[in-house]
Amino acid sequence: MSSRGNQRRGPNRNTDVSQNGEELAIWKDVKDQLPGLVDMVKQSSVNSDAMYAQDKLCAQKKKNNALTFEDLDKFDQLCRQGVKHNEAAAQAIKDKIEKLKVLRAIVKHNEEAQEASTSRLGGQRKDPWDFNVDDSPMPSPNPSVSRRMGGGGGSKGDRSDSVPPKVPDRSTPAAKAGSAEPQPGPSSNPMRTKQIFAKDDEVAFKPKPTGNEVTDWILGIVQEVRGEGKSRRYRVLDADFDENQNHHQKDFRTSAGSMILIPKEGTVLPPLEEGKIVLALYPNTTTFYKAEVMGMDGSEKVNLKFEGEESSNTMQAVTRRHVVEYRA
């Protein structure tokens, strides 16, 4: 059986990238031309250095009464070349700026069109950022669909021993006995203190499902914050890339109730008790799964047994900051 980390994500995500084809084409064009623009600036810099050296030579020769017309002519040629280089670079920069303005106009038009379309449907959500404050995480993710590389800590042992987690059957006494449930504590209190997130915060978040889709807790980065108090909303960028869509990263609109803050690197975190149920970033993926703490591996790693691993002896070592409170 293939390992969990090597499985591709399900086909139910990033399916609307085609709607952004025009924007992506313009951005790709600008991005592809940037190396040439950098070369033009480097050429101008090299020419400036040559002008400085020639000017210094002419000054020295003039002091020694050895200055010739050839020396002055060479300096003049370097000056003319410098003007050409600078004009070409300035024009190229201007062209890129114009394309970026067009790209911004297209994005703005599409956002306004989407907002108008939503309004015509008669719904109350006229702003794409507007959704129910009480939005909460959905039932446990379907762990049979995993995402690819995302970082988060090495495997303790051969990763080929790891298989996609399976939703356990809790209908039998044996299954119930072998499945640990979250212990009551501050993190399981539904009245938990509301977390405020900031731009560039790394988070675990659960996208709102569409239809009968079941979503996972996934790794993301907060890109934008809007509103204040109960109306605060967040735009979160999926940390995963879709190789089938030109490495596109999808972003989501979400609320604080659907996110868990990941501590910044270097944060000193307390050890976790053995037997505690947590959400953890599975090694080599960008997906968080339910796991049981088996013990600490120093102060930086946590030994975990993920729900659904076939072998009871299989453990994974995950970076401490990527082990967070459990939520269904």
GROMACS .gro file of C-alpha atoms in nm:
model
  328
    1MET     CA    1   0.000   0.000   0.000
    2SER     CA    2   0.129   0.347  -0.078
    3SER     CA    3   0.232   0.571   0.209
    4ARG     CA    4   0.010   0.851   0.328
    5GLY     CA    5   0.262   1.122   0.240
    6ASN     CA    6   0.287   1.006  -0.122
    7GLN     CA    7  -0.083   1.018  -0.198
    8ARG     CA    8  -0.223   1.298  -0.409
    9ARG     CA    9  -0.497   1.522  -0.278
   10GLY     CA   10  -0.856   1.453  -0.380
   11PRO     CA   11  -1.003   1.610  -0.696
   12ASN     CA   12  -1.244   1.825  -0.498
   13ARG     CA   13  -1.005   2.115  -0.434
   14ASN     CA   14  -0.860   2.389  -0.657
   15THR     CA   15  -1.112   2.317  -0.933
   16ASP     CA   16  -1.193   2.680  -1.004
   17VAL     CA   17  -0.844   2.793  -1.107
   18SER     CA   18  -0.955   2.811  -1.470
   19GLN     CA   19  -1.161   3.114  -1.376
   20ASN     CA   20  -0.835   3.300  -1.315
   21GLY     CA   21  -0.675   3.209  -1.649
   22GLU     CA   22  -0.644   3.566  -1.778
   23GLU     CA   23  -0.490   3.697  -1.458
   24LEU     CA   24  -0.247   3.405  -1.443
   25ALA     CA   25  -0.142   3.459  -1.806
   26ILE     CA   26  -0.060   3.827  -1.746
   27TRP     CA   27   0.123   3.753  -1.424
   28LYS     CA   28   0.324   3.472  -1.589
   29ASP     CA   29   0.420   3.708  -1.873
   30VAL     CA   30   0.544   3.971  -1.627
   31LYS     CA   31   0.727   3.714  -1.417
   32ASP     CA   32   0.897   3.555  -1.720
   33GLN     CA   33   1.030   3.893  -1.834
   34LEU     CA   34   1.172   3.993  -1.495
   35PRO     CA   35   1.509   3.812  -1.545
   36GLY     CA   36   1.564   4.010  -1.867
   37LEU     CA   37   1.488   4.333  -1.682
   38VAL     CA   38   1.740   4.242  -1.414
   39ASP     CA   39   2.003   4.180  -1.685
   40MET     CA   40   1.935   4.525  -1.833
   41VAL     CA   41   1.991   4.690  -1.495
   42LYS     CA   42   2.312   4.490  -1.450
   43GLN     CA   43   2.432   4.606  -1.795
   44SER     CA   44   2.370   4.966  -1.696
   45SER     CA   45   2.565   4.913  -1.375
   46VAL     CA   46   2.861   4.761  -1.562
   47ASN     CA   47   2.861   5.051  -1.805
   48SER     CA   48   2.858   5.300  -1.514
   49ASP     CA   49   3.164   5.129  -1.368
   50ALA     CA   50   3.341   5.154  -1.705
   51MET     CA   51   3.252   5.525  -1.729
   52TYR     CA   52   3.394   5.586  -1.383
   53ALA     CA   53   3.718   5.405  -1.469
   54GLN     CA   54   3.755   5.593  -1.798
   55ASP     CA   55   3.683   5.929  -1.633
   56LYS     CA   56   3.947   5.855  -1.370
   57LEU     CA   57   4.196   5.761  -1.645
   58CYS     CA   58   4.124   6.081  -1.838
   59ALA     CA   59   4.180   6.290  -1.525
   60GLN     CA   60   4.513   6.119  -1.459
   61LYS     CA   61   4.629   6.165  -1.818
   62LYS     CA   62   4.522   6.527  -1.818
   63LYS     CA   63   4.731   6.584  -1.507
   64ASN     CA   64   5.031   6.433  -1.688
   65ASN     CA   65   4.954   6.620  -2.013
   66ALA     CA   66   4.898   6.283  -2.186
   67LEU     CA   67   4.524   6.308  -2.257
   68THR     CA   68   4.426   6.218  -2.616
   69PHE     CA   69   4.114   6.257  -2.831
   70GLU     CA   70   4.082   5.878  -2.829
   71ASP     CA   71   4.047   5.882  -2.450
   72LEU     CA   72   3.775   6.148  -2.467
   73ASP     CA   73   3.600   5.968  -2.753
   74LYS     CA   74   3.592   5.642  -2.555
   75PHE     CA   75   3.440   5.825  -2.257
   76ASP     CA   76   3.179   5.982  -2.487
   77GLN     CA   77   3.084   5.641  -2.628
   78LEU     CA   78   3.043   5.498  -2.279
   79CYS     CA   79   2.814   5.788  -2.187
   80ARG     CA   80   2.598   5.728  -2.494
   81GLN     CA   81   2.577   5.356  -2.418
   82GLY     CA   82   2.475   5.439  -2.062
   83VAL     CA   83   2.192   5.659  -2.186
   84LYS     CA   84   2.067   5.378  -2.414
   85HIS     CA   85   2.083   5.119  -2.136
   86ASN     CA   86   1.898   5.342  -1.891
   87GLU     CA   87   1.628   5.438  -2.141
   88ALA     CA   88   1.571   5.073  -2.234
   89ALA     CA   89   1.551   4.968  -1.869
   90ALA     CA   90   1.314   5.256  -1.786
   91GLN     CA   91   1.085   5.161  -2.074
   92ALA     CA   92   1.084   4.795  -1.971
   93ILE     CA   93   0.995   4.889  -1.613
   94LYS     CA   94   0.718   5.115  -1.741
   95ASP     CA   95   0.576   4.828  -1.951
   96LYS     CA   96   0.573   4.595  -1.650
   97ILE     CA   97   0.395   4.857  -1.440
   98GLU     CA   98   0.128   4.899  -1.709
   99LYS     CA   99   0.071   4.523  -1.725
  100LEU     CA  100   0.039   4.506  -1.348
  101LYS     CA  101  -0.218   4.788  -1.362
  102VAL     CA  102  -0.415   4.587  -1.619
  103LEU     CA  103  -0.389   4.279  -1.397
  104ARG     CA  104  -0.518   4.477  -1.099
  105ALA     CA  105  -0.807   4.611  -1.306
  106ILE     CA  106  -0.906   4.259  -1.417
  107VAL     CA  107  -0.894   4.128  -1.061
  108LYS     CA  108  -1.103   4.420  -0.937
  109HIS     CA  109  -1.357   4.370  -1.218
  110ASN     CA  110  -1.388   3.999  -1.139
  111GLU     CA  111  -1.434   4.068  -0.768
  112GLU     CA  112  -1.706   4.325  -0.841
  113ALA     CA  113  -1.876   4.087  -1.087
  114GLN     CA  114  -1.871   3.809  -0.829
  115GLU     CA  115  -2.016   4.040  -0.566
  116ALA     CA  116  -2.290   4.157  -0.805
  117SER     CA  117  -2.371   3.798  -0.901
  118THR     CA  118  -2.403   3.699  -0.536
  119SER     CA  119  -2.630   3.995  -0.474
  120ARG     CA  120  -2.858   3.902  -0.766
  121LEU     CA  121  -2.906   3.554  -0.622
  122GLY     CA  122  -3.097   3.719  -0.340
  123GLY     CA  123  -2.868   3.591  -0.067
  124GLN     CA  124  -2.764   3.792   0.232
  125ARG     CA  125  -2.395   3.741   0.165
  126LYS     CA  126  -2.326   4.027  -0.072
  127ASP     CA  127  -1.963   4.050   0.030
  128PRO     CA  128  -1.745   3.745  -0.049
  129TRP     CA  129  -1.594   3.796   0.296
  130ASP     CA  130  -1.936   3.799   0.465
  131PHE     CA  131  -2.043   3.475   0.628
  132ASN     CA  132  -2.198   3.348   0.944
  133VAL     CA  133  -2.007   3.438   1.258
  134ASP     CA  134  -2.105   3.103   1.402
  135ASP     CA  135  -1.931   2.910   1.124
  136SER     CA  136  -1.753   2.626   1.298
  137PRO     CA  137  -1.533   2.334   1.193
  138MET     CA  138  -1.718   2.043   1.035
  139PRO     CA  139  -1.697   1.676   1.143
  140SER     CA  140  -1.369   1.489   1.138
  141PRO     CA  141  -1.183   1.507   0.806
  142ASN     CA  142  -1.174   1.213   0.572
  143PRO     CA  143  -0.816   1.105   0.630
  144SER     CA  144  -0.810   0.873   0.328
  145VAL     CA  145  -0.723   1.170   0.107
  146SER     CA  146  -0.390   1.326   0.198
  147ARG     CA  147  -0.195   1.618   0.063
  148ARG     CA  148   0.163   1.614  -0.052
  149MET     CA  149   0.481   1.770   0.082
  150GLY     CA  150   0.433   2.043   0.339
  151GLY     CA  151   0.706   2.001   0.599
  152GLY     CA  152   0.658   1.950   0.966
  153GLY     CA  153   0.906   1.698   1.101
  154GLY     CA  154   1.068   1.372   1.017
  155SER     CA  155   0.938   1.022   1.042
  156LYS     CA  156   1.048   0.802   1.327
  157GLY     CA  157   1.142   0.503   1.123
  158ASP     CA  158   1.059   0.397   0.769
  159ARG     CA  159   0.771   0.606   0.628
  160SER     CA  160   0.669   0.311   0.414
  161ASP     CA  161   0.526   0.165   0.733
  162SER     CA  162   0.272   0.447   0.734
  163VAL     CA  163  -0.053   0.398   0.548
  164PRO     CA  164  -0.346   0.632   0.489
  165PRO     CA  165  -0.543   0.657   0.811
  166LYS     CA  166  -0.880   0.491   0.813
  167VAL     CA  167  -1.190   0.608   0.991
  168PRO     CA  168  -1.213   0.358   1.274
  169ASP     CA  169  -1.524   0.151   1.338
  170ARG     CA  170  -1.623   0.238   1.696
  171SER     CA  171  -1.924   0.004   1.700
  172THR     CA  172  -1.738  -0.282   1.870
  173PRO     CA  173  -1.607  -0.291   2.229
  174ALA     CA  174  -1.257  -0.370   2.102
  175ALA     CA  175  -1.254  -0.067   1.877
  176LYS     CA  176  -1.383   0.155   2.155
  177ALA     CA  177  -1.119   0.026   2.392
  178GLY     CA  178  -0.839   0.093   2.142
  179SER     CA  179  -0.946   0.445   2.057
  180ALA     CA  180  -0.855   0.728   2.290
  181GLU     CA  181  -1.081   1.030   2.298
  182PRO     CA  182  -0.982   1.387   2.382
  183GLN     CA  183  -0.961   1.455   2.752
  184PRO     CA  184  -1.162   1.742   2.897
  185GLY     CA  185  -0.953   2.052   2.939
  186PRO     CA  186  -0.927   2.421   2.852
  187SER     CA  187  -0.873   2.351   2.481
  188SER     CA  188  -1.196   2.149   2.457
  189ASN     CA  189  -1.404   2.419   2.620
  190PRO     CA  190  -1.652   2.554   2.363
  191MET     CA  191  -1.626   2.893   2.535
  192ARG     CA  192  -1.251   2.916   2.456
  193THR     CA  193  -1.104   3.266   2.433
  194LYS     CA  194  -1.143   3.403   2.082
  195GLN     CA  195  -0.806   3.410   1.906
  196ILE     CA  196  -0.707   3.715   1.701
  197PHE     CA  197  -0.482   3.643   1.404
  198ALA     CA  198  -0.247   3.876   1.216
  199LYS     CA  199  -0.110   3.891   0.862
  200ASP     CA  200   0.161   3.629   0.791
  201ASP     CA  201   0.052   3.411   1.085
  202GLU     CA  202   0.093   3.040   1.012
  203VAL     CA  203  -0.228   2.851   1.091
  204ALA     CA  204  -0.409   2.523   1.069
  205PHE     CA  205  -0.746   2.593   0.913
  206LYS     CA  206  -1.047   2.403   0.786
  207PRO     CA  207  -1.204   2.527   0.461
  208LYS     CA  208  -1.581   2.547   0.455
  209PRO     CA  209  -1.711   2.246   0.259
  210THR     CA  210  -1.924   2.276  -0.051
  211GLY     CA  211  -2.212   2.032  -0.087
  212ASN     CA  212  -2.128   1.692   0.059
  213GLU     CA  213  -1.754   1.757   0.048
  214VAL     CA  214  -1.557   1.666   0.360
  215THR     CA  215  -1.261   1.895   0.428
  216ASP     CA  216  -0.939   1.847   0.621
  217TRP     CA  217  -0.749   2.070   0.858
  218ILE     CA  218  -0.472   2.208   0.638
  219LEU     CA  219  -0.167   2.431   0.666
  220GLY     CA  220  -0.205   2.794   0.559
  221ILE     CA  221  -0.075   3.149   0.598
  222VAL     CA  222  -0.292   3.451   0.680
  223GLN     CA  223  -0.270   3.693   0.387
  224GLU     CA  224  -0.522   3.961   0.482
  225VAL     CA  225  -0.737   4.071   0.775
  226ARG     CA  226  -1.061   4.268   0.735
  227GLY     CA  227  -1.303   4.414   0.984
  228GLU     CA  228  -1.301   4.442   1.360
  229GLY     CA  229  -1.456   4.249   1.647
  230LYS     CA  230  -1.723   3.998   1.546
  231SER     CA  231  -1.705   4.110   1.183
  232ARG     CA  232  -1.332   4.033   1.150
  233ARG     CA  233  -1.260   3.805   0.855
  234TYR     CA  234  -0.942   3.650   0.718
  235ARG     CA  235  -0.803   3.553   0.379
  236VAL     CA  236  -0.581   3.247   0.416
  237LEU     CA  237  -0.343   3.109   0.151
  238ASP     CA  238  -0.321   2.733   0.117
  239ALA     CA  239   0.042   2.629   0.180
  240ASP     CA  240   0.011   2.350  -0.078
  241PHE     CA  241   0.082   2.388  -0.449
  242ASP     CA  242  -0.124   2.222  -0.721
  243GLU     CA  243   0.119   2.085  -0.981
  244ASN     CA  244  -0.170   2.031  -1.224
  245GLN     CA  245  -0.257   2.402  -1.215
  246ASN     CA  246   0.082   2.570  -1.274
  247HIS     CA  247   0.172   2.542  -0.903
  248HIS     CA  248  -0.127   2.760  -0.816
  249GLN     CA  249  -0.202   2.822  -0.448
  250LYS     CA  250  -0.565   2.865  -0.357
  251ASP     CA  251  -0.682   3.115  -0.099
  252PHE     CA  252  -0.984   3.091   0.129
  253ARG     CA  253  -1.208   3.333   0.318
  254THR     CA  254  -1.258   3.217   0.673
  255SER     CA  255  -1.320   3.320   1.035
  256ALA     CA  256  -1.123   3.275   1.356
  257GLY     CA  257  -1.344   2.982   1.456
  258SER     CA  258  -1.205   2.776   1.167
  259MET     CA  259  -0.838   2.845   1.242
  260ILE     CA  260  -0.577   2.737   1.498
  261LEU     CA  261  -0.267   2.949   1.543
  262ILE     CA  262   0.068   2.777   1.491
  263PRO     CA  263   0.338   2.919   1.720
  264LYS     CA  264   0.624   3.099   1.549
  265GLU     CA  265   0.960   2.926   1.512
  266GLY     CA  266   1.170   2.961   1.825
  267THR     CA  267   0.871   2.980   2.059
  268VAL     CA  268   0.932   2.786   2.379
  269LEU     CA  269   0.641   2.544   2.420
  270PRO     CA  270   0.551   2.318   2.713
  271PRO     CA  271   0.587   1.940   2.677
  272LEU     CA  272   0.275   1.739   2.600
  273GLU     CA  273   0.144   1.467   2.828
  274GLU     CA  274   0.147   1.109   2.707
  275GLY     CA  275  -0.200   1.000   2.594
  276LYS     CA  276  -0.318   1.349   2.499
  277ILE     CA  277  -0.523   1.371   2.179
  278VAL     CA  278  -0.404   1.639   1.938
  279LEU     CA  279  -0.408   1.759   1.579
  280ALA     CA  280  -0.068   1.725   1.415
  281LEU     CA  281   0.088   1.795   1.077
  282TYR     CA  282   0.161   1.457   0.923
  283PRO     CA  283   0.525   1.438   0.800
  284ASN     CA  284   0.575   1.533   0.434
  285THR     CA  285   0.218   1.660   0.394
  286THR     CA  286   0.032   1.985   0.454
  287THR     CA  287  -0.257   1.817   0.633
  288PHE     CA  288  -0.330   1.789   1.006
  289TYR     CA  289  -0.469   1.464   1.146
  290LYS     CA  290  -0.587   1.337   1.481
  291ALA     CA  291  -0.309   1.171   1.680
  292GLU     CA  292  -0.223   1.047   2.026
  293VAL     CA  293   0.088   1.171   2.208
  294MET     CA  294   0.323   0.883   2.287
  295GLY     CA  295   0.590   1.099   2.447
  296MET     CA  296   0.836   1.380   2.382
  297ASP     CA  297   1.148   1.340   2.167
  298GLY     CA  298   1.359   1.610   2.329
  299SER     CA  299   1.205   1.956   2.346
  300GLU     CA  300   1.154   2.007   1.972
  301LYS     CA  301   0.975   1.689   1.861
  302VAL     CA  302   0.668   1.492   1.970
  303ASN     CA  303   0.631   1.119   1.914
  304LEU     CA  304   0.279   1.054   1.786
  305LYS     CA  305   0.059   0.765   1.682
  306PHE     CA  306  -0.180   0.890   1.414
  307GLU     CA  307  -0.534   0.763   1.405
  308GLY     CA  308  -0.571   0.505   1.130
  309GLU     CA  309  -0.213   0.376   1.119
  310GLU     CA  310  -0.231   0.003   1.055
  311SER     CA  311   0.057  -0.091   1.279
  312SER     CA  312   0.027  -0.007   1.648
  313ASN     CA  313   0.409   0.019   1.657
  314THR     CA  314   0.421   0.295   1.396
  315MET     CA  315   0.511   0.634   1.540
  316GLN     CA  316   0.593   0.964   1.372
  317ALA     CA  317   0.809   1.244   1.511
  318VAL     CA  318   0.653   1.585   1.447
  319THR     CA  319   0.791   1.930   1.526
  320ARG     CA  320   0.639   2.054   1.853
  321ARG     CA  321   0.493   2.375   1.706
  322HIS     CA  322   0.303   2.174   1.444
  323VAL     CA  323   0.117   1.982   1.716
  324VAL     CA  324  -0.192   2.180   1.818
  325GLU     CA  325  -0.513   2.140   2.014
  326TYR     CA  326  -0.756   1.879   1.887
  327ARG     CA  327  -1.071   1.991   1.709
  328ALA     CA  328  -1.307   1.769   1.514
   0.00000   0.00000   0.00000
